[in-house]
């Protein structure tokens, strides 16, 4: 029986760190295990320009625990007013690693997102020229499209036409939740990848809705049917380099989750590596964990893998995680996978 596993230090290719008190509390949770993370720009107001991103990056660096090398990889929030030259300059200066597309109204703090895709054509063409990836929240927001169908409809109506209209544009389908997302990512050989969250490998929509409504399992894109969860698991453990980890760890305080109109987002930064080790072990694929968490992401983003390693160990007694982490803004509930976690990150060493 495998009881220890040493892998290259993982990275998180989709992370919400927020700002202020929340940033101070959650940054160390990601910095503990992850080397780098793609930082989502959906602050209020959003991170729109290169100078917004540079200033936000400084705040994140200041929130790291002493001695931490955790590196935030910054993104810009694409709006209909985004200036292609500002994007290109921020890329040249090494300030941003990607641009984030939120269809307007798709999710938390997405009001400034894109309504009319013709208005961002110039930015997308410039990004294709310079090889800067577009991270896509892949859901349509039309009222007449059922929320469980929004990803599949987005692929057909928006993503595929947009990719065809912009040859060379490098796209990350973020937090895919459906077999349709898996199939689309697999159908394209170049310039397309997909991230998968920890929680979508664990929960289906019953977790949210069966036996009473469970706001801490509500996130966007919303978890789908079991057959979609199984398709995501198969993709994650497949060894296919087009799939890699983006936790979408998205902290909201308990009062904001547990109300009549609760916020979307699952907070998984703290126990993600324990959960993933369990999922991969259950699938007989522990040898593929490193690809998913530590190798495929840098491959797509054309960055080196991390120099150092982490070691996961398995113990007979489950690891005790707190139910909540405490922040200056209030308590944040940690994602509960509803199975015991026997793997933990034991030790970090240079290598
Ligand atoms: C994210 C958030 O809270 O910022 N919420 C979520 O459910 N994933 C926004 C997002 O990435 O969609
Ligand atoms: Zn997100």
CSV table of C-alpha atoms and ligand atoms in Angstrom, one decimal:
chain,number,residue,atom,x,y,z
A,1,UNK,CA,0.0,0.0,0.0
A,2,UNK,CA,1.3,3.4,-0.9
A,3,UNK,CA,1.7,5.6,2.1
A,4,UNK,CA,3.9,8.4,0.9
A,5,UNK,CA,4.0,10.3,-2.4
A,6,UNK,CA,6.5,13.0,-3.4
A,7,UNK,CA,5.5,15.2,-6.3
A,8,UNK,CA,6.6,18.5,-7.7
A,9,UNK,CA,5.0,21.4,-5.9
A,10,UNK,CA,1.5,21.9,-7.2
A,11,UNK,CA,0.1,25.1,-8.7
A,12,UNK,CA,-3.5,26.4,-8.6
A,13,UNK,CA,-4.6,27.6,-12.1
A,14,UNK,CA,-7.8,29.4,-10.9
A,15,UNK,CA,-7.9,31.0,-7.4
A,16,UNK,CA,-9.9,33.8,-5.7
A,17,UNK,CA,-7.9,35.5,-3.0
A,18,UNK,CA,-10.1,38.6,-2.6
A,19,UNK,CA,-8.6,41.6,-0.8
A,20,UNK,CA,-8.1,43.2,2.6
A,21,UNK,CA,-8.9,41.1,5.7
A,22,UNK,CA,-10.1,38.1,3.5
A,23,UNK,CA,-6.9,38.2,1.5
A,24,UNK,CA,-4.9,38.2,4.7
A,25,UNK,CA,-6.7,35.2,6.0
A,26,UNK,CA,-6.9,33.0,2.8
A,27,UNK,CA,-3.5,33.8,1.2
A,28,UNK,CA,-1.6,31.6,3.7
A,29,UNK,CA,-4.0,28.7,3.1
A,30,UNK,CA,-3.0,28.6,-0.6
A,31,UNK,CA,0.7,29.5,0.0
A,32,UNK,CA,1.1,26.5,2.3
A,33,UNK,CA,1.0,23.9,-0.5
A,34,UNK,CA,1.0,25.8,-3.8
A,35,UNK,CA,3.9,27.3,-5.6
A,36,UNK,CA,1.9,29.6,-7.9
A,37,UNK,CA,-1.7,30.5,-8.6
A,38,UNK,CA,-3.6,32.3,-11.4
A,39,UNK,CA,-5.4,35.0,-9.4
A,40,UNK,CA,-8.9,35.9,-10.4
A,41,UNK,CA,-9.6,39.6,-11.0
A,42,UNK,CA,-13.2,39.8,-9.9
A,43,UNK,CA,-12.7,42.2,-7.0
A,44,UNK,CA,-15.1,45.1,-6.5
A,45,UNK,CA,-14.1,47.1,-8.5
A,46,UNK,CA,-12.5,44.6,-10.8
A,47,UNK,CA,-8.8,44.4,-11.8
A,48,UNK,CA,-9.0,45.9,-15.2
A,49,UNK,CA,-5.7,47.6,-16.1
A,50,UNK,CA,-2.1,46.6,-15.9
A,51,UNK,CA,-1.6,49.1,-13.1
A,52,UNK,CA,-4.6,47.6,-11.2
A,53,UNK,CA,-3.0,44.2,-11.5
A,54,UNK,CA,0.5,45.5,-10.4
A,55,UNK,CA,-1.0,47.0,-7.3
A,56,UNK,CA,-3.1,44.0,-6.5
A,57,UNK,CA,-0.1,41.8,-6.9
A,58,UNK,CA,1.8,43.9,-4.3
A,59,UNK,CA,-1.1,43.4,-1.8
A,60,UNK,CA,-1.0,39.7,-2.3
A,61,UNK,CA,2.8,39.5,-1.9
A,62,UNK,CA,2.4,41.4,1.4
A,63,UNK,CA,-0.2,38.9,2.6
A,64,UNK,CA,2.1,35.9,2.2
A,65,UNK,CA,3.5,34.3,5.4
A,66,UNK,CA,7.1,35.2,6.2
A,67,UNK,CA,9.5,33.2,4.1
A,68,UNK,CA,6.9,32.1,1.5
A,69,UNK,CA,7.8,32.0,-2.2
A,70,UNK,CA,4.1,31.7,-3.3
A,71,UNK,CA,3.9,33.5,-6.6
A,72,UNK,CA,0.6,35.1,-7.8
A,73,UNK,CA,0.1,35.0,-11.5
A,74,UNK,CA,-2.1,38.0,-12.3
A,75,UNK,CA,-5.0,38.3,-14.7
A,76,UNK,CA,-7.0,41.2,-16.1
A,77,UNK,CA,-10.8,41.4,-16.1
A,78,UNK,CA,-11.9,41.8,-19.7
A,79,UNK,CA,-14.4,44.6,-20.2
A,80,UNK,CA,-15.9,46.1,-23.3
A,81,UNK,CA,-13.6,49.1,-22.7
A,82,UNK,CA,-10.4,47.1,-22.3
A,83,UNK,CA,-7.5,48.7,-24.2
A,84,UNK,CA,-5.5,46.2,-26.3
A,85,UNK,CA,-2.4,48.2,-25.8
A,86,UNK,CA,-2.7,48.2,-22.0
A,87,UNK,CA,-3.1,44.4,-22.1
A,88,UNK,CA,-0.1,44.0,-24.4
A,89,UNK,CA,2.0,46.3,-22.2
A,90,UNK,CA,1.1,44.4,-19.0
A,91,UNK,CA,2.1,41.2,-20.7
A,92,UNK,CA,5.4,42.6,-21.9
A,93,UNK,CA,6.1,43.9,-18.4
A,94,UNK,CA,5.5,40.4,-17.0
A,95,UNK,CA,2.6,41.7,-14.9
A,96,UNK,CA,-0.1,39.5,-16.3
A,97,UNK,CA,-0.2,35.9,-17.4
A,98,UNK,CA,-3.8,35.8,-18.7
A,99,UNK,CA,-7.0,37.8,-19.3
A,100,UNK,CA,-10.3,36.6,-17.8
A,101,UNK,CA,-13.6,36.6,-19.7
A,102,UNK,CA,-16.7,36.7,-17.6
A,103,UNK,CA,-20.0,36.9,-19.6
A,104,UNK,CA,-21.8,39.8,-17.9
A,105,UNK,CA,-23.9,38.5,-15.0
A,106,UNK,CA,-22.6,35.0,-15.1
A,107,UNK,CA,-21.3,34.8,-11.5
A,108,UNK,CA,-20.1,36.7,-8.4
A,109,UNK,CA,-18.9,40.2,-9.3
A,110,UNK,CA,-19.3,39.8,-13.1
A,111,UNK,CA,-21.4,42.9,-13.8
A,112,UNK,CA,-18.6,44.6,-15.7
A,113,UNK,CA,-18.2,41.5,-18.0
A,114,UNK,CA,-18.7,41.2,-21.7
A,115,UNK,CA,-22.2,41.6,-23.3
A,116,UNK,CA,-21.3,42.2,-26.9
A,117,UNK,CA,-18.3,40.1,-28.0
A,118,UNK,CA,-17.7,42.3,-31.1
A,119,UNK,CA,-16.5,45.0,-28.6
A,120,UNK,CA,-13.6,42.8,-27.4
A,121,UNK,CA,-12.5,41.6,-30.8
A,122,UNK,CA,-9.5,43.9,-30.9
A,123,UNK,CA,-8.2,42.7,-27.5
A,124,UNK,CA,-8.7,39.0,-28.5
A,125,UNK,CA,-6.8,39.5,-31.7
A,126,UNK,CA,-4.0,41.2,-29.9
A,127,UNK,CA,-3.9,38.4,-27.4
A,128,UNK,CA,-3.7,35.8,-30.2
A,129,UNK,CA,-0.7,37.7,-31.7
A,130,UNK,CA,1.2,37.8,-28.4
A,131,UNK,CA,0.2,34.3,-27.1
A,132,UNK,CA,-1.5,35.6,-24.0
A,133,UNK,CA,-4.1,33.0,-22.8
A,134,UNK,CA,-7.8,33.9,-22.3
A,135,UNK,CA,-9.4,32.2,-19.3
A,136,UNK,CA,-13.1,31.7,-19.9
A,137,UNK,CA,-16.0,31.5,-17.5
A,138,UNK,CA,-18.0,29.3,-19.9
A,139,UNK,CA,-21.6,29.9,-19.2
A,140,UNK,CA,-24.3,31.8,-21.1
A,141,UNK,CA,-26.5,34.0,-19.0
A,142,UNK,CA,-29.7,34.1,-21.0
A,143,UNK,CA,-32.8,33.7,-18.9
A,144,UNK,CA,-34.2,31.2,-21.3
A,145,UNK,CA,-31.3,28.8,-20.9
A,146,UNK,CA,-31.6,26.4,-17.9
A,147,UNK,CA,-28.8,26.9,-15.4
A,148,UNK,CA,-27.7,23.3,-15.8
A,149,UNK,CA,-27.4,23.7,-19.6
A,150,UNK,CA,-25.5,26.9,-19.5
A,151,UNK,CA,-22.0,25.4,-20.1
A,152,UNK,CA,-23.0,23.2,-23.0
A,153,UNK,CA,-24.9,26.1,-24.7
A,154,UNK,CA,-21.9,28.4,-24.1
A,155,UNK,CA,-19.5,26.0,-25.9
A,156,UNK,CA,-21.8,25.8,-28.9
A,157,UNK,CA,-23.0,29.4,-29.2
A,158,UNK,CA,-20.0,31.4,-27.9
A,159,UNK,CA,-16.8,29.5,-27.3
A,160,UNK,CA,-16.5,27.6,-30.6
A,161,UNK,CA,-17.4,30.5,-32.8
A,162,UNK,CA,-15.1,32.8,-30.8
A,163,UNK,CA,-12.2,30.4,-31.2
A,164,UNK,CA,-12.8,29.9,-34.9
A,165,UNK,CA,-13.0,33.7,-35.4
A,166,UNK,CA,-9.7,34.2,-33.6
A,167,UNK,CA,-7.1,31.7,-34.9
A,168,UNK,CA,-4.2,31.3,-32.5
A,169,UNK,CA,-6.0,32.5,-29.5
A,170,UNK,CA,-5.0,30.3,-26.5
A,171,UNK,CA,-8.0,29.5,-24.3
A,172,UNK,CA,-8.5,27.9,-20.9
A,173,UNK,CA,-12.0,26.6,-20.3
A,174,UNK,CA,-12.2,27.2,-16.6
A,175,UNK,CA,-13.8,25.0,-14.1
A,176,UNK,CA,-15.5,22.7,-16.5
A,177,UNK,CA,-18.5,20.8,-15.0
A,178,UNK,CA,-19.9,18.7,-17.8
A,179,UNK,CA,-19.1,15.8,-20.1
A,180,UNK,CA,-19.7,18.3,-22.9
A,181,UNK,CA,-16.8,20.4,-21.6
A,182,UNK,CA,-14.5,17.4,-21.4
A,183,UNK,CA,-15.4,16.4,-25.0
A,184,UNK,CA,-14.9,19.8,-26.4
A,185,UNK,CA,-11.5,20.1,-24.7
A,186,UNK,CA,-10.5,16.7,-26.1
A,187,UNK,CA,-11.6,17.6,-29.6
A,188,UNK,CA,-8.9,20.3,-30.0
A,189,UNK,CA,-5.2,19.5,-30.1
A,190,UNK,CA,-3.7,22.9,-29.7
A,191,UNK,CA,-4.2,26.2,-27.8
A,192,UNK,CA,-7.0,24.8,-25.7
A,193,UNK,CA,-7.0,23.4,-22.1
A,194,UNK,CA,-9.5,23.0,-19.3
A,195,UNK,CA,-9.2,23.4,-15.6
A,196,UNK,CA,-11.2,21.2,-13.2
A,197,UNK,CA,-11.9,22.1,-9.6
A,198,UNK,CA,-11.5,19.9,-6.6
A,199,UNK,CA,-15.1,20.1,-5.5
A,200,UNK,CA,-16.5,19.2,-9.0
A,201,UNK,CA,-14.6,15.9,-8.7
A,202,UNK,CA,-16.5,15.2,-5.5
A,203,UNK,CA,-20.0,16.6,-5.6
A,204,UNK,CA,-22.9,16.3,-7.9
A,205,UNK,CA,-26.1,18.4,-7.7
A,206,UNK,CA,-27.6,16.1,-5.1
A,207,UNK,CA,-25.1,17.5,-2.6
A,208,UNK,CA,-26.7,20.9,-3.0
A,209,UNK,CA,-30.3,20.0,-3.2
A,210,UNK,CA,-31.2,16.6,-1.7
A,211,UNK,CA,-32.3,16.5,1.9
A,212,UNK,CA,-32.4,20.3,2.3
A,213,UNK,CA,-30.6,23.1,0.6
A,214,UNK,CA,-26.8,23.2,1.4
A,215,UNK,CA,-25.4,26.6,0.5
A,216,UNK,CA,-21.8,25.6,1.1
A,217,UNK,CA,-22.0,23.3,-1.9
A,218,UNK,CA,-23.4,26.0,-4.2
A,219,UNK,CA,-20.9,27.4,-6.6
A,220,UNK,CA,-20.8,28.5,-10.3
A,221,UNK,CA,-20.8,26.8,-12.6
A,222,UNK,CA,-23.2,24.8,-10.4
A,223,UNK,CA,-22.5,21.1,-9.9
A,224,UNK,CA,-24.3,18.9,-12.5
A,225,UNK,CA,-25.6,15.3,-12.7
A,226,UNK,CA,-23.5,12.3,-11.5
A,227,UNK,CA,-22.6,11.3,-15.1
A,228,UNK,CA,-20.9,14.7,-15.5
A,229,UNK,CA,-19.0,14.3,-12.3
A,230,UNK,CA,-17.8,10.9,-13.5
A,231,UNK,CA,-16.7,12.4,-16.8
A,232,UNK,CA,-14.7,15.0,-15.0
A,233,UNK,CA,-13.0,12.4,-12.8
A,234,UNK,CA,-12.1,10.4,-15.8
A,235,UNK,CA,-10.6,13.4,-17.5
A,236,UNK,CA,-8.6,14.5,-14.4
A,237,UNK,CA,-7.0,11.1,-13.9
A,238,UNK,CA,-6.5,10.4,-17.6
A,239,UNK,CA,-3.0,11.8,-17.8
A,240,UNK,CA,-4.2,14.0,-20.7
A,241,UNK,CA,-2.2,17.3,-20.4
A,242,UNK,CA,-5.2,19.4,-21.6
A,243,UNK,CA,-6.7,18.9,-18.1
A,244,UNK,CA,-5.2,20.5,-14.9
A,245,UNK,CA,-6.2,21.8,-11.5
A,246,UNK,CA,-7.8,25.1,-11.0
A,247,UNK,CA,-9.4,24.9,-7.5
A,248,UNK,CA,-11.7,28.0,-7.9
A,249,UNK,CA,-11.4,28.2,-4.2
A,250,UNK,CA,-13.8,31.1,-3.6
A,251,UNK,CA,-14.2,32.2,0.0
A,252,UNK,CA,-17.4,33.9,1.2
A,253,UNK,CA,-18.2,34.5,4.8
A,254,UNK,CA,-20.9,32.2,6.4
A,255,UNK,CA,-23.5,35.0,6.6
A,256,UNK,CA,-23.1,35.7,2.9
A,257,UNK,CA,-23.5,32.0,2.0
A,258,UNK,CA,-26.3,31.2,4.5
A,259,UNK,CA,-29.0,33.7,3.5
A,260,UNK,CA,-32.0,33.9,1.3
A,261,UNK,CA,-29.8,34.7,-1.7
A,262,UNK,CA,-26.6,33.0,-0.9
A,263,UNK,CA,-23.3,33.7,-2.7
A,264,UNK,CA,-21.7,31.2,-5.1
A,265,UNK,CA,-18.3,29.7,-4.2
A,266,UNK,CA,-16.7,26.8,-2.4
A,267,UNK,CA,-13.6,27.3,-0.2
A,268,UNK,CA,-11.2,24.5,-0.8
A,269,UNK,CA,-7.7,25.9,-0.6
A,270,UNK,CA,-6.9,24.3,2.8
A,271,UNK,CA,-7.8,20.7,2.1
A,272,UNK,CA,-7.5,20.5,-1.7
A,273,UNK,CA,-4.4,18.3,-1.8
A,274,UNK,CA,-5.8,15.9,0.8
A,275,UNK,CA,-9.0,15.5,-1.2
A,276,UNK,CA,-7.3,15.1,-4.6
A,277,UNK,CA,-4.9,12.5,-3.2
A,278,UNK,CA,-7.9,10.5,-2.0
A,279,UNK,CA,-9.8,10.9,-5.3
A,280,UNK,CA,-6.8,9.8,-7.3
A,281,UNK,CA,-6.1,6.9,-5.0
A,282,UNK,CA,-9.8,5.8,-5.2
A,283,UNK,CA,-9.4,5.8,-9.0
A,284,UNK,CA,-6.2,3.8,-8.9
A,285,UNK,CA,-4.4,6.8,-10.4
A,286,UNK,CA,-2.1,8.2,-7.7
A,287,UNK,CA,0.7,8.1,-10.3
A,288,UNK,CA,-1.2,10.7,-12.3
A,289,UNK,CA,-1.8,13.2,-9.5
A,290,UNK,CA,1.5,15.0,-10.2
A,291,UNK,CA,0.6,15.6,-13.8
A,292,UNK,CA,-2.8,17.1,-12.9
A,293,UNK,CA,-1.6,19.3,-10.1
A,294,UNK,CA,2.0,20.2,-11.0
A,295,UNK,CA,2.9,19.5,-14.6
A,296,UNK,CA,0.1,20.1,-17.1
A,297,UNK,CA,-0.7,23.6,-16.0
A,298,UNK,CA,2.9,24.9,-16.4
A,299,UNK,CA,3.0,23.1,-19.7
A,300,UNK,CA,0.0,25.0,-21.1
A,301,UNK,CA,1.2,28.4,-19.6
A,302,UNK,CA,4.7,27.7,-21.0
A,303,UNK,CA,6.3,28.0,-17.5
A,304,UNK,CA,8.8,25.7,-15.9
A,305,UNK,CA,7.5,23.2,-13.3
A,306,UNK,CA,8.3,24.2,-9.7
A,307,UNK,CA,11.8,23.3,-8.5
A,308,UNK,CA,10.8,21.9,-5.2
A,309,UNK,CA,8.5,19.1,-4.1
A,310,UNK,CA,5.9,18.3,-1.5
A,311,UNK,CA,5.4,14.9,0.1
A,312,UNK,CA,1.9,13.5,0.9
A,313,UNK,CA,1.6,10.9,3.5
A,314,UNK,CA,-1.3,8.6,4.3
A,315,UNK,CA,-2.1,7.9,7.9
A,316,UNK,CA,-4.6,5.5,9.5
A,317,UNK,CA,-6.3,8.2,11.5
A,318,UNK,CA,-8.1,10.8,9.3
A,319,UNK,CA,-6.6,14.3,9.2
A,320,UNK,CA,-8.5,16.8,11.3
A,321,UNK,CA,-9.3,19.9,9.4
A,322,UNK,CA,-11.1,22.8,11.0
A,323,UNK,CA,-14.8,23.3,9.9
A,324,UNK,CA,-14.1,27.0,9.4
A,325,UNK,CA,-11.3,29.4,9.0
A,326,UNK,CA,-11.6,32.7,10.8
A,327,UNK,CA,-11.1,35.9,9.0
A,328,UNK,CA,-11.3,39.6,9.9
A,329,UNK,CA,-14.5,39.6,7.8
A,330,UNK,CA,-16.1,36.6,9.6
A,331,UNK,CA,-15.9,32.8,9.4
A,332,UNK,CA,-15.5,31.0,6.1
A,333,UNK,CA,-16.6,27.3,6.0
A,334,UNK,CA,-14.2,24.9,4.5
A,335,UNK,CA,-15.5,22.5,1.8
A,336,UNK,CA,-16.5,19.2,3.4
A,337,UNK,CA,-16.0,16.3,0.9
A,338,UNK,CA,-18.1,14.0,3.2
A,339,UNK,CA,-15.4,11.3,3.3
A,340,UNK,CA,-12.5,11.0,5.7
A,341,UNK,CA,-9.2,12.5,4.6
A,342,UNK,CA,-6.2,10.2,5.3
A,343,UNK,CA,-3.7,12.0,3.1
A,344,UNK,CA,-1.9,15.2,4.2
A,345,UNK,CA,1.0,17.3,3.0
A,346,UNK,CA,3.7,16.3,5.3
A,347,UNK,CA,6.9,18.0,4.3
A,348,UNK,CA,8.4,20.3,1.8
A,349,UNK,CA,11.9,20.0,0.7
A,350,UNK,CA,14.1,21.5,-2.0
A,351,UNK,CA,14.9,19.2,-4.8
B,1,LIG,C1,-16.6,32.8,-7.7
B,1,LIG,C2,-16.5,33.9,-6.7
B,1,LIG,O1,-17.0,33.8,-5.6
B,1,LIG,O2,-15.8,34.9,-7.0
B,1,LIG,N1,-17.7,31.9,-7.4
B,1,LIG,C3,-17.9,30.6,-7.8
B,1,LIG,O3,-18.9,30.1,-7.4
B,1,LIG,N2,-16.9,30.0,-8.4
B,1,LIG,C4,-16.8,33.4,-9.1
B,1,LIG,C5,-16.5,32.4,-10.2
B,1,LIG,O4,-15.4,32.0,-10.4
B,1,LIG,O5,-17.5,32.0,-10.9
B,2,LIG,ZN1,-13.7,31.3,-10.0
